[in-house]
């Protein structure tokens, strides 16, 4: 087999990557591409110039990589995701390519500096939270491990909204990330596919068989934008292809000819709205026609592209499962099952049975949530109108599937009703999760507990039918971003002791364990954390005008704001600490800064109330001159770049979801890897983190998933908890009676009423044990050396949670590729 090096050697003159060559390219790009005089260039001009210099080198490597994959006839993996939460790309590219140092020097000589110009880059925030960030980590891993993996998604004109905080409340601003142009993308105006919506079916017979033509309706063009993604420390560059919607012909000629210019323009705008904006919900199904159109739009273009490439390489369609694996990132792209069937049956005229075998052989599906409100369903009537042929195909899939069910469970009509892809119980709805499970050969949950719960509850009937289809693949994170880049001082310290193999083999970190007994190493580790805390404190001062002391314990909860993640439980603890200070009962209490960051879905009223409450509490607590122990900070506009600053500075990581609700969590992994201790429930990947770091090195509290289920069955009575704990009662009363909102005392009446009556996440039930666990945190923190040892053991033992392990598991257990020998 050829290697990338061999293919590279075929090329006569790859661009040199030393300091002088980079300097030359940067200056050239500044003058000729950006069009600026080096003497008057702004930071942004320099940013663009450097980015152009880097991308020239990336795209060369991309070509070699493509050539190699084409020549070697490798099986390709396609990751279909509505979201990619990538963040900034410049530093990532420089570090992956090994250009970081020479680039710093080149810029220095050009009279500017990298640190300032990187701040000018916008985050590529094409995702909501965990699911989107996981997709970005997976791309990094596939490229770094030389897997032939392609991402497909949508090039949203506007990504995740910017969060402002005004008078304590979240306000949303549009994310115009493309305003200054995007040097990281390659528009491919020749790579276009038509995507049809609406219209009707025409039936005709061919050799006695019914055939369908989907006619009329509206056609939109999907145009490709390529985002090459370089691997770390190799010459491999994979590709993320994002689709933008364009009007069929820039203006509809018919309207033009009829003289209706305005109508022509209007239709153009309407088609192009499909890729305009990312839906900012991450826990409730949206059910909007435009969302369905987004899903089908990117799926149809991607499947057409995948089939085109397969045929173009000279393979027959029967070879599709041998050469292609497609991963569905949640149900958002699940319509792909019907789309591939449509292409195979209608366009390529394969018999149904053969098409179905191919489809099932190609797809697999990852589930990312158990929350019933996040499970996608589409009204049959809507699906029929927007995608008439797909609705018909779904009926046919369901017909064959339910026959299999009846065959396996004779006489059990109930299971047929429960398993059907069509839910008949609340108006007729297409269950996208069922379509995804039926159309896939593998289904995975994202942590051990999560997969268990899938098998026991959500997909129990499917599990009884096809037990071997279900696997657990615990999530991971890329150490390149979340340790090497975000925490360069810790990375350097680690490398000094164990070398730098850990960047591609995170299990190497276990070699740090003996260092725990080395006072000098401990001192180094402590200094790194201290510097990271000082850095964060400086940013908080600069952006929010609040002084926080790096001596305090930095207690961090950073994630989407959602009831199930229980930021409210954290707030109740903050108020409890504050009351102890006010009562003079806090002699033992460690000074603490509780940091929150996260966005609420704009339509999620209660989550927005929670943000407002955090800010109201912060206002009172931070301004009380008698309080020298407890501060509260809400850092606005949480995104990948902000995460990379907060995480290395954290002492304590809050992972306090109601057990059984957080599928995995990945922020928990990032924080523990960077030496924060976790306070958490036995939920999601926390369970596996406890196993890895050891139960002495984590603070576990509260009900486990079984206890939660039991309490639900028995009937949760929040009032009992309220009555039984005086400190809890006091904290709740203060919020309810307007202590933190004197201008509007009734502001949180409803919120507290809700906690006391029907809160499904049972915040009050876990309060007491949570406060106890925090007392253990305080006690440990008072012994800095003991704390430090545990923090270091966390870092040393987190190797398992590398995304590279996750991706290798997918490769072997799901995609059927053996990546050995690919470097
Ligand atoms: C859900 C929905 C619901 C339908 C409408 C639009 C929409 C958009 C995004 C989502 C994503 C929710 C699922 C999600 O982000 N799950 C998170 O996935 C992480 C990666 O597996 C995991 O670590 C988190 O625990 C899980 O909440």
PDB file of C-alpha atoms in Angstrom, residues 305-578:
ATOM      1  CA  UNK A 305     -22.705  13.224  -3.793  1.00  0.00           C
ATOM      2  CA  UNK A 306     -21.778   9.954  -2.055  1.00  0.00           C
ATOM      3  CA  UNK A 307     -23.436   7.825  -4.730  1.00  0.00           C
ATOM      4  CA  UNK A 308     -21.898   9.951  -7.478  1.00  0.00           C
ATOM      5  CA  UNK A 309     -18.386   9.508  -6.052  1.00  0.00           C
ATOM      6  CA  UNK A 310     -18.910   5.773  -5.610  1.00  0.00           C
ATOM      7  CA  UNK A 311     -19.995   5.330  -9.226  1.00  0.00           C
ATOM      8  CA  UNK A 312     -17.346   7.731 -10.461  1.00  0.00           C
ATOM      9  CA  UNK A 313     -14.669   5.549  -8.872  1.00  0.00           C
ATOM     10  CA  UNK A 314     -16.012   2.716 -10.986  1.00  0.00           C
ATOM     11  CA  UNK A 315     -17.796   0.695  -8.340  1.00  0.00           C
ATOM     12  CA  UNK A 316     -21.182  -0.959  -8.808  1.00  0.00           C
ATOM     13  CA  UNK A 317     -24.052  -0.099  -6.489  1.00  0.00           C
ATOM     14  CA  UNK A 318     -23.976  -3.612  -5.048  1.00  0.00           C
ATOM     15  CA  UNK A 319     -20.550  -2.673  -3.653  1.00  0.00           C
ATOM     16  CA  UNK A 320     -21.917   0.287  -1.707  1.00  0.00           C
ATOM     17  CA  UNK A 321     -21.845  -1.334   1.775  1.00  0.00           C
ATOM     18  CA  UNK A 322     -18.345  -2.605   1.087  1.00  0.00           C
ATOM     19  CA  UNK A 323     -17.012   0.832   0.156  1.00  0.00           C
ATOM     20  CA  UNK A 324     -19.217   3.233   2.096  1.00  0.00           C
ATOM     21  CA  UNK A 325     -20.313   3.671   5.718  1.00  0.00           C
ATOM     22  CA  UNK A 326     -22.693   6.495   6.622  1.00  0.00           C
ATOM     23  CA  UNK A 327     -23.093   7.570  10.243  1.00  0.00           C
ATOM     24  CA  UNK A 328     -26.285   9.395  11.228  1.00  0.00           C
ATOM     25  CA  UNK A 329     -25.530  11.921  13.970  1.00  0.00           C
ATOM     26  CA  UNK A 330     -28.858  11.606  15.786  1.00  0.00           C
ATOM     27  CA  UNK A 331     -32.124  11.436  13.863  1.00  0.00           C
ATOM     28  CA  UNK A 332     -31.706  14.827  12.182  1.00  0.00           C
ATOM     29  CA  UNK A 333     -30.382  13.207   8.983  1.00  0.00           C
ATOM     30  CA  UNK A 334     -32.561  10.055   9.286  1.00  0.00           C
ATOM     31  CA  UNK A 335     -34.513  10.905   6.134  1.00  0.00           C
ATOM     32  CA  UNK A 336     -31.318   9.693   4.397  1.00  0.00           C
ATOM     33  CA  UNK A 337     -32.651   6.148   4.741  1.00  0.00           C
ATOM     34  CA  UNK A 338     -35.612   6.987   2.517  1.00  0.00           C
ATOM     35  CA  UNK A 339     -33.494   9.135   0.201  1.00  0.00           C
ATOM     36  CA  UNK A 340     -30.999   6.376  -0.537  1.00  0.00           C
ATOM     37  CA  UNK A 341     -33.891   3.963  -1.145  1.00  0.00           C
ATOM     38  CA  UNK A 342     -35.404   6.491  -3.553  1.00  0.00           C
ATOM     39  CA  UNK A 343     -32.163   6.839  -5.504  1.00  0.00           C
ATOM     40  CA  UNK A 344     -31.595   3.094  -5.655  1.00  0.00           C
ATOM     41  CA  UNK A 345     -35.173   2.137  -6.554  1.00  0.00           C
ATOM     42  CA  UNK A 346     -36.422   5.090  -8.642  1.00  0.00           C
ATOM     43  CA  UNK A 347     -33.262   6.399 -10.271  1.00  0.00           C
ATOM     44  CA  UNK A 348     -31.140   3.256 -10.516  1.00  0.00           C
ATOM     45  CA  UNK A 349     -34.088   0.870 -10.791  1.00  0.00           C
ATOM     46  CA  UNK A 350     -32.845  -1.693  -8.306  1.00  0.00           C
ATOM     47  CA  UNK A 351     -35.365  -4.168  -6.902  1.00  0.00           C
ATOM     48  CA  UNK A 352     -36.665  -3.200  -3.457  1.00  0.00           C
ATOM     49  CA  UNK A 353     -35.068  -6.106  -1.592  1.00  0.00           C
ATOM     50  CA  UNK A 354     -31.629  -5.455  -2.983  1.00  0.00           C
ATOM     51  CA  UNK A 355     -31.918  -1.722  -2.365  1.00  0.00           C
ATOM     52  CA  UNK A 356     -32.969  -2.370   1.204  1.00  0.00           C
ATOM     53  CA  UNK A 357     -30.040  -4.700   1.896  1.00  0.00           C
ATOM     54  CA  UNK A 358     -27.655  -2.054   0.557  1.00  0.00           C
ATOM     55  CA  UNK A 359     -29.276   0.698   2.610  1.00  0.00           C
ATOM     56  CA  UNK A 360     -29.122  -1.237   5.865  1.00  0.00           C
ATOM     57  CA  UNK A 361     -25.549  -2.228   5.142  1.00  0.00           C
ATOM     58  CA  UNK A 362     -24.505   1.383   4.718  1.00  0.00           C
ATOM     59  CA  UNK A 363     -26.218   3.239   7.572  1.00  0.00           C
ATOM     60  CA  UNK A 364     -25.693   3.293  11.283  1.00  0.00           C
ATOM     61  CA  UNK A 365     -27.232   5.632  13.831  1.00  0.00           C
ATOM     62  CA  UNK A 366     -26.012   7.316  17.005  1.00  0.00           C
ATOM     63  CA  UNK A 367     -28.606   8.317  19.559  1.00  0.00           C
ATOM     64  CA  UNK A 368     -27.717  11.372  21.668  1.00  0.00           C
ATOM     65  CA  UNK A 369     -30.687  11.853  23.924  1.00  0.00           C
ATOM     66  CA  UNK A 370     -33.382  10.036  25.866  1.00  0.00           C
ATOM     67  CA  UNK A 371     -35.414  13.158  26.501  1.00  0.00           C
ATOM     68  CA  UNK A 372     -38.843  12.445  25.039  1.00  0.00           C
ATOM     69  CA  UNK A 373     -39.369  16.064  24.010  1.00  0.00           C
ATOM     70  CA  UNK A 374     -36.222  15.994  21.872  1.00  0.00           C
ATOM     71  CA  UNK A 375     -37.290  12.946  19.868  1.00  0.00           C
ATOM     72  CA  UNK A 376     -38.098  14.037  16.373  1.00  0.00           C
ATOM     73  CA  UNK A 377     -41.450  13.239  14.857  1.00  0.00           C
ATOM     74  CA  UNK A 378     -42.973  14.778  11.762  1.00  0.00           C
ATOM     75  CA  UNK A 379     -46.694  14.924  11.049  1.00  0.00           C
ATOM     76  CA  UNK A 380     -47.532  12.527   8.231  1.00  0.00           C
ATOM     77  CA  UNK A 381     -49.497  15.289   6.504  1.00  0.00           C
ATOM     78  CA  UNK A 382     -46.453  17.579   6.482  1.00  0.00           C
ATOM     79  CA  UNK A 383     -44.115  14.855   5.257  1.00  0.00           C
ATOM     80  CA  UNK A 384     -46.618  13.915   2.551  1.00  0.00           C
ATOM     81  CA  UNK A 385     -46.781  17.480   1.299  1.00  0.00           C
ATOM     82  CA  UNK A 386     -43.079  18.327   1.448  1.00  0.00           C
ATOM     83  CA  UNK A 387     -41.637  14.918   0.491  1.00  0.00           C
ATOM     84  CA  UNK A 388     -44.434  12.857  -1.096  1.00  0.00           C
ATOM     85  CA  UNK A 389     -42.185  10.128  -2.499  1.00  0.00           C
ATOM     86  CA  UNK A 390     -40.323   9.718   0.783  1.00  0.00           C
ATOM     87  CA  UNK A 391     -43.568   9.342   2.688  1.00  0.00           C
ATOM     88  CA  UNK A 392     -44.565   6.578   0.342  1.00  0.00           C
ATOM     89  CA  UNK A 393     -41.173   4.886   0.729  1.00  0.00           C
ATOM     90  CA  UNK A 394     -41.467   5.128   4.517  1.00  0.00           C
ATOM     91  CA  UNK A 395     -44.848   3.378   4.310  1.00  0.00           C
ATOM     92  CA  UNK A 396     -43.255   0.612   2.260  1.00  0.00           C
ATOM     93  CA  UNK A 397     -40.317   0.266   4.664  1.00  0.00           C
ATOM     94  CA  UNK A 398     -42.780   0.119   7.522  1.00  0.00           C
ATOM     95  CA  UNK A 399     -44.908  -2.496   5.766  1.00  0.00           C
ATOM     96  CA  UNK A 400     -41.969  -4.878   5.362  1.00  0.00           C
ATOM     97  CA  UNK A 401     -40.668  -4.102   8.830  1.00  0.00           C
ATOM     98  CA  UNK A 402     -43.975  -4.738  10.583  1.00  0.00           C
ATOM     99  CA  UNK A 403     -44.308  -8.056   8.765  1.00  0.00           C
ATOM    100  CA  UNK A 404     -41.001  -9.038  10.329  1.00  0.00           C
ATOM    101  CA  UNK A 405     -42.266  -7.893  13.720  1.00  0.00           C
ATOM    102  CA  UNK A 406     -45.466  -9.937  13.365  1.00  0.00           C
ATOM    103  CA  UNK A 407     -43.426 -12.933  12.335  1.00  0.00           C
ATOM    104  CA  UNK A 408     -41.243 -12.593  15.452  1.00  0.00           C
ATOM    105  CA  UNK A 409     -44.030 -11.758  17.880  1.00  0.00           C
ATOM    106  CA  UNK A 410     -47.085 -13.599  16.585  1.00  0.00           C
ATOM    107  CA  UNK A 411     -50.338 -12.282  17.985  1.00  0.00           C
ATOM    108  CA  UNK A 412     -48.727  -9.348  19.792  1.00  0.00           C
ATOM    109  CA  UNK A 413     -50.548  -6.380  18.260  1.00  0.00           C
ATOM    110  CA  UNK A 414     -49.320  -4.075  20.947  1.00  0.00           C
ATOM    111  CA  UNK A 415     -45.686  -4.434  19.987  1.00  0.00           C
ATOM    112  CA  UNK A 416     -46.602  -3.768  16.363  1.00  0.00           C
ATOM    113  CA  UNK A 417     -48.221  -0.515  17.393  1.00  0.00           C
ATOM    114  CA  UNK A 418     -45.266   0.433  19.575  1.00  0.00           C
ATOM    115  CA  UNK A 419     -42.618  -0.366  16.963  1.00  0.00           C
ATOM    116  CA  UNK A 420     -44.341   1.102  13.928  1.00  0.00           C
ATOM    117  CA  UNK A 421     -42.493   3.941  12.214  1.00  0.00           C
ATOM    118  CA  UNK A 422     -45.860   5.700  12.174  1.00  0.00           C
ATOM    119  CA  UNK A 423     -47.184   6.770  15.556  1.00  0.00           C
ATOM    120  CA  UNK A 424     -50.980   6.652  15.384  1.00  0.00           C
ATOM    121  CA  UNK A 425     -51.582   7.799  18.945  1.00  0.00           C
ATOM    122  CA  UNK A 426     -51.356  11.585  18.617  1.00  0.00           C
ATOM    123  CA  UNK A 427     -52.319  12.507  15.097  1.00  0.00           C
ATOM    124  CA  UNK A 428     -50.279  10.490  12.630  1.00  0.00           C
ATOM    125  CA  UNK A 429     -46.562  11.142  13.062  1.00  0.00           C
ATOM    126  CA  UNK A 430     -43.410   9.738  11.507  1.00  0.00           C
ATOM    127  CA  UNK A 431     -41.032   8.616  14.267  1.00  0.00           C
ATOM    128  CA  UNK A 432     -37.607   9.494  12.916  1.00  0.00           C
ATOM    129  CA  UNK A 433     -35.786   7.424  15.544  1.00  0.00           C
ATOM    130  CA  UNK A 434     -37.676   4.338  14.373  1.00  0.00           C
ATOM    131  CA  UNK A 435     -36.794   5.054  10.777  1.00  0.00           C
ATOM    132  CA  UNK A 436     -33.145   5.402  11.824  1.00  0.00           C
ATOM    133  CA  UNK A 437     -33.080   2.138  13.804  1.00  0.00           C
ATOM    134  CA  UNK A 438     -34.883   0.150  11.115  1.00  0.00           C
ATOM    135  CA  UNK A 439     -32.640   1.497   8.355  1.00  0.00           C
ATOM    136  CA  UNK A 440     -29.341   0.889  10.171  1.00  0.00           C
ATOM    137  CA  UNK A 441     -27.234  -2.169  10.859  1.00  0.00           C
ATOM    138  CA  UNK A 442     -25.843  -0.648  14.054  1.00  0.00           C
ATOM    139  CA  UNK A 443     -27.278   1.677  16.681  1.00  0.00           C
ATOM    140  CA  UNK A 444     -25.176   3.135  19.445  1.00  0.00           C
ATOM    141  CA  UNK A 445     -25.599   5.066  22.643  1.00  0.00           C
ATOM    142  CA  UNK A 446     -22.865   7.481  23.722  1.00  0.00           C
ATOM    143  CA  UNK A 447     -22.041   6.159  27.207  1.00  0.00           C
ATOM    144  CA  UNK A 448     -22.511   2.842  29.005  1.00  0.00           C
ATOM    145  CA  UNK A 449     -25.464   3.972  31.110  1.00  0.00           C
ATOM    146  CA  UNK A 450     -27.055   5.695  28.143  1.00  0.00           C
ATOM    147  CA  UNK A 451     -26.918   2.550  26.004  1.00  0.00           C
ATOM    148  CA  UNK A 452     -28.315   0.504  28.904  1.00  0.00           C
ATOM    149  CA  UNK A 453     -31.221   2.889  29.242  1.00  0.00           C
ATOM    150  CA  UNK A 454     -31.809   2.817  25.482  1.00  0.00           C
ATOM    151  CA  UNK A 455     -32.021  -0.968  25.641  1.00  0.00           C
ATOM    152  CA  UNK A 456     -34.264  -0.909  28.694  1.00  0.00           C
ATOM    153  CA  UNK A 457     -36.645   1.866  27.755  1.00  0.00           C
ATOM    154  CA  UNK A 458     -36.654   3.926  24.560  1.00  0.00           C
ATOM    155  CA  UNK A 459     -35.595   1.088  22.220  1.00  0.00           C
ATOM    156  CA  UNK A 460     -36.549  -1.880  24.374  1.00  0.00           C
ATOM    157  CA  UNK A 461     -38.815  -3.441  21.753  1.00  0.00           C
ATOM    158  CA  UNK A 462     -36.154  -2.984  19.065  1.00  0.00           C
ATOM    159  CA  UNK A 463     -33.581  -4.495  21.403  1.00  0.00           C
ATOM    160  CA  UNK A 464     -35.760  -7.570  21.893  1.00  0.00           C
ATOM    161  CA  UNK A 465     -36.079  -7.869  18.130  1.00  0.00           C
ATOM    162  CA  UNK A 466     -32.439  -7.227  17.179  1.00  0.00           C
ATOM    163  CA  UNK A 467     -30.207  -7.384  20.281  1.00  0.00           C
ATOM    164  CA  UNK A 468     -26.937  -7.455  18.342  1.00  0.00           C
ATOM    165  CA  UNK A 469     -27.717  -4.192  16.580  1.00  0.00           C
ATOM    166  CA  UNK A 470     -27.084  -2.201  19.793  1.00  0.00           C
ATOM    167  CA  UNK A 471     -23.635  -1.176  20.971  1.00  0.00           C
ATOM    168  CA  UNK A 472     -22.256   1.318  23.416  1.00  0.00           C
ATOM    169  CA  UNK A 473     -19.519   3.658  22.305  1.00  0.00           C
ATOM    170  CA  UNK A 474     -18.549   6.131  24.974  1.00  0.00           C
ATOM    171  CA  UNK A 475     -17.882   9.638  23.699  1.00  0.00           C
ATOM    172  CA  UNK A 476     -14.489  11.242  23.792  1.00  0.00           C
ATOM    173  CA  UNK A 477     -12.774  14.576  23.206  1.00  0.00           C
ATOM    174  CA  UNK A 478      -9.818  15.595  21.092  1.00  0.00           C
ATOM    175  CA  UNK A 479      -6.695  16.098  23.208  1.00  0.00           C
ATOM    176  CA  UNK A 480      -5.275  18.281  20.438  1.00  0.00           C
ATOM    177  CA  UNK A 481      -7.756  21.060  21.143  1.00  0.00           C
ATOM    178  CA  UNK A 482      -8.770  20.418  24.734  1.00  0.00           C
ATOM    179  CA  UNK A 483      -5.328  19.941  26.209  1.00  0.00           C
ATOM    180  CA  UNK A 484      -2.546  20.775  23.773  1.00  0.00           C
ATOM    181  CA  UNK A 485      -4.075  23.976  22.424  1.00  0.00           C
ATOM    182  CA  UNK A 486      -6.281  25.169  25.255  1.00  0.00           C
ATOM    183  CA  UNK A 487      -3.751  24.498  28.003  1.00  0.00           C
ATOM    184  CA  UNK A 488      -0.299  24.949  26.465  1.00  0.00           C
ATOM    185  CA  UNK A 489       1.460  25.243  29.833  1.00  0.00           C
ATOM    186  CA  UNK A 490       0.054  21.964  31.122  1.00  0.00           C
ATOM    187  CA  UNK A 491       0.802  20.345  27.767  1.00  0.00           C
ATOM    188  CA  UNK A 492       4.418  21.503  28.000  1.00  0.00           C
ATOM    189  CA  UNK A 493       4.745  20.262  31.573  1.00  0.00           C
ATOM    190  CA  UNK A 494       3.399  16.860  30.601  1.00  0.00           C
ATOM    191  CA  UNK A 495       5.638  16.666  27.562  1.00  0.00           C
ATOM    192  CA  UNK A 496       8.684  17.477  29.660  1.00  0.00           C
ATOM    193  CA  UNK A 497       7.967  14.425  31.785  1.00  0.00           C
ATOM    194  CA  UNK A 498       6.651  11.799  29.392  1.00  0.00           C
ATOM    195  CA  UNK A 499       7.404  13.113  25.901  1.00  0.00           C
ATOM    196  CA  UNK A 500       4.727  14.175  23.447  1.00  0.00           C
ATOM    197  CA  UNK A 501       3.274  10.839  22.306  1.00  0.00           C
ATOM    198  CA  UNK A 502       0.212  11.574  24.445  1.00  0.00           C
ATOM    199  CA  UNK A 503      -1.181  13.931  21.782  1.00  0.00           C
ATOM    200  CA  UNK A 504      -1.956  10.894  19.604  1.00  0.00           C
ATOM    201  CA  UNK A 505      -2.147   8.263  22.346  1.00  0.00           C
ATOM    202  CA  UNK A 506      -3.783   9.782  25.370  1.00  0.00           C
ATOM    203  CA  UNK A 507      -3.417   6.602  27.431  1.00  0.00           C
ATOM    204  CA  UNK A 508       0.231   7.665  27.777  1.00  0.00           C
ATOM    205  CA  UNK A 509      -0.948  10.092  30.439  1.00  0.00           C
ATOM    206  CA  UNK A 510      -1.041   7.228  32.904  1.00  0.00           C
ATOM    207  CA  UNK A 511       2.742   7.479  32.940  1.00  0.00           C
ATOM    208  CA  UNK A 512       2.254  10.678  34.915  1.00  0.00           C
ATOM    209  CA  UNK A 513       0.910   8.761  37.908  1.00  0.00           C
ATOM    210  CA  UNK A 514       4.268   8.240  39.612  1.00  0.00           C
ATOM    211  CA  UNK A 515       4.886  11.983  39.320  1.00  0.00           C
ATOM    212  CA  UNK A 516       2.116  12.548  41.833  1.00  0.00           C
ATOM    213  CA  UNK A 517       4.681  11.834  44.519  1.00  0.00           C
ATOM    214  CA  UNK A 518       7.192  14.214  43.037  1.00  0.00           C
ATOM    215  CA  UNK A 519       6.950  17.520  44.871  1.00  0.00           C
ATOM    216  CA  UNK A 520       8.542  19.367  41.997  1.00  0.00           C
ATOM    217  CA  UNK A 521       6.022  18.085  39.503  1.00  0.00           C
ATOM    218  CA  UNK A 522       3.206  18.911  41.887  1.00  0.00           C
ATOM    219  CA  UNK A 523       4.582  22.404  42.177  1.00  0.00           C
ATOM    220  CA  UNK A 524       4.712  22.705  38.400  1.00  0.00           C
ATOM    221  CA  UNK A 525       1.151  21.458  38.074  1.00  0.00           C
ATOM    222  CA  UNK A 526      -0.021  23.916  40.739  1.00  0.00           C
ATOM    223  CA  UNK A 527       1.711  26.803  39.005  1.00  0.00           C
ATOM    224  CA  UNK A 528       0.082  25.987  35.700  1.00  0.00           C
ATOM    225  CA  UNK A 529      -3.372  25.950  37.267  1.00  0.00           C
ATOM    226  CA  UNK A 530      -2.598  29.178  39.057  1.00  0.00           C
ATOM    227  CA  UNK A 531      -1.513  30.917  35.837  1.00  0.00           C
ATOM    228  CA  UNK A 532      -4.619  29.685  34.039  1.00  0.00           C
ATOM    229  CA  UNK A 533      -6.784  31.050  36.856  1.00  0.00           C
ATOM    230  CA  UNK A 534      -4.990  34.384  36.696  1.00  0.00           C
ATOM    231  CA  UNK A 535      -5.565  34.505  32.975  1.00  0.00           C
ATOM    232  CA  UNK A 536      -9.279  33.837  33.384  1.00  0.00           C
ATOM    233  CA  UNK A 537      -9.486  36.374  36.217  1.00  0.00           C
ATOM    234  CA  UNK A 538      -7.890  38.983  33.950  1.00  0.00           C
ATOM    235  CA  UNK A 539     -10.452  38.303  31.234  1.00  0.00           C
ATOM    236  CA  UNK A 540     -13.350  38.493  33.696  1.00  0.00           C
ATOM    237  CA  UNK A 541     -11.970  41.811  34.885  1.00  0.00           C
ATOM    238  CA  UNK A 542     -11.504  43.112  31.358  1.00  0.00           C
ATOM    239  CA  UNK A 543     -14.891  42.062  29.989  1.00  0.00           C
ATOM    240  CA  UNK A 544     -17.133  42.245  33.036  1.00  0.00           C
ATOM    241  CA  UNK A 545     -15.343  44.666  35.327  1.00  0.00           C
ATOM    242  CA  UNK A 546     -15.450  42.201  38.229  1.00  0.00           C
ATOM    243  CA  UNK A 547     -12.411  41.281  40.287  1.00  0.00           C
ATOM    244  CA  UNK A 548     -12.098  37.625  41.226  1.00  0.00           C
ATOM    245  CA  UNK A 549      -9.231  36.172  43.186  1.00  0.00           C
ATOM    246  CA  UNK A 550      -7.235  33.242  41.804  1.00  0.00           C
ATOM    247  CA  UNK A 551      -6.901  32.098  45.421  1.00  0.00           C
ATOM    248  CA  UNK A 552     -10.563  31.179  45.485  1.00  0.00           C
ATOM    249  CA  UNK A 553     -11.851  27.798  44.387  1.00  0.00           C
ATOM    250  CA  UNK A 554     -13.095  28.130  40.801  1.00  0.00           C
ATOM    251  CA  UNK A 555     -16.323  26.143  40.705  1.00  0.00           C
ATOM    252  CA  UNK A 556     -17.472  25.845  37.098  1.00  0.00           C
ATOM    253  CA  UNK A 557     -20.728  24.895  35.397  1.00  0.00           C
ATOM    254  CA  UNK A 558     -20.494  25.527  31.662  1.00  0.00           C
ATOM    255  CA  UNK A 559     -23.025  23.992  29.288  1.00  0.00           C
ATOM    256  CA  UNK A 560     -26.403  24.715  27.706  1.00  0.00           C
ATOM    257  CA  UNK A 561     -28.901  26.044  30.204  1.00  0.00           C
ATOM    258  CA  UNK A 562     -31.512  23.378  30.726  1.00  0.00           C
ATOM    259  CA  UNK A 563     -33.680  22.218  33.605  1.00  0.00           C
ATOM    260  CA  UNK A 564     -32.289  18.691  33.387  1.00  0.00           C
ATOM    261  CA  UNK A 565     -28.719  19.952  33.797  1.00  0.00           C
ATOM    262  CA  UNK A 566     -29.911  21.576  37.021  1.00  0.00           C
ATOM    263  CA  UNK A 567     -28.128  24.905  37.132  1.00  0.00           C
ATOM    264  CA  UNK A 568     -30.830  25.635  39.743  1.00  0.00           C
ATOM    265  CA  UNK A 569     -29.361  23.091  42.111  1.00  0.00           C
ATOM    266  CA  UNK A 570     -26.049  24.924  41.841  1.00  0.00           C
ATOM    267  CA  UNK A 571     -27.790  28.255  42.525  1.00  0.00           C
ATOM    268  CA  UNK A 572     -29.408  26.806  45.643  1.00  0.00           C
ATOM    269  CA  UNK A 573     -25.983  25.793  46.879  1.00  0.00           C
ATOM    270  CA  UNK A 574     -24.587  29.261  46.186  1.00  0.00           C
ATOM    271  CA  UNK A 575     -27.374  30.836  48.219  1.00  0.00           C
ATOM    272  CA  UNK A 576     -26.786  28.345  50.999  1.00  0.00           C
ATOM    273  CA  UNK A 577     -23.103  29.284  51.170  1.00  0.00           C
ATOM    274  CA  UNK A 578     -24.011  32.946  51.111  1.00  0.00           C
TER     275      UNK A 578
END
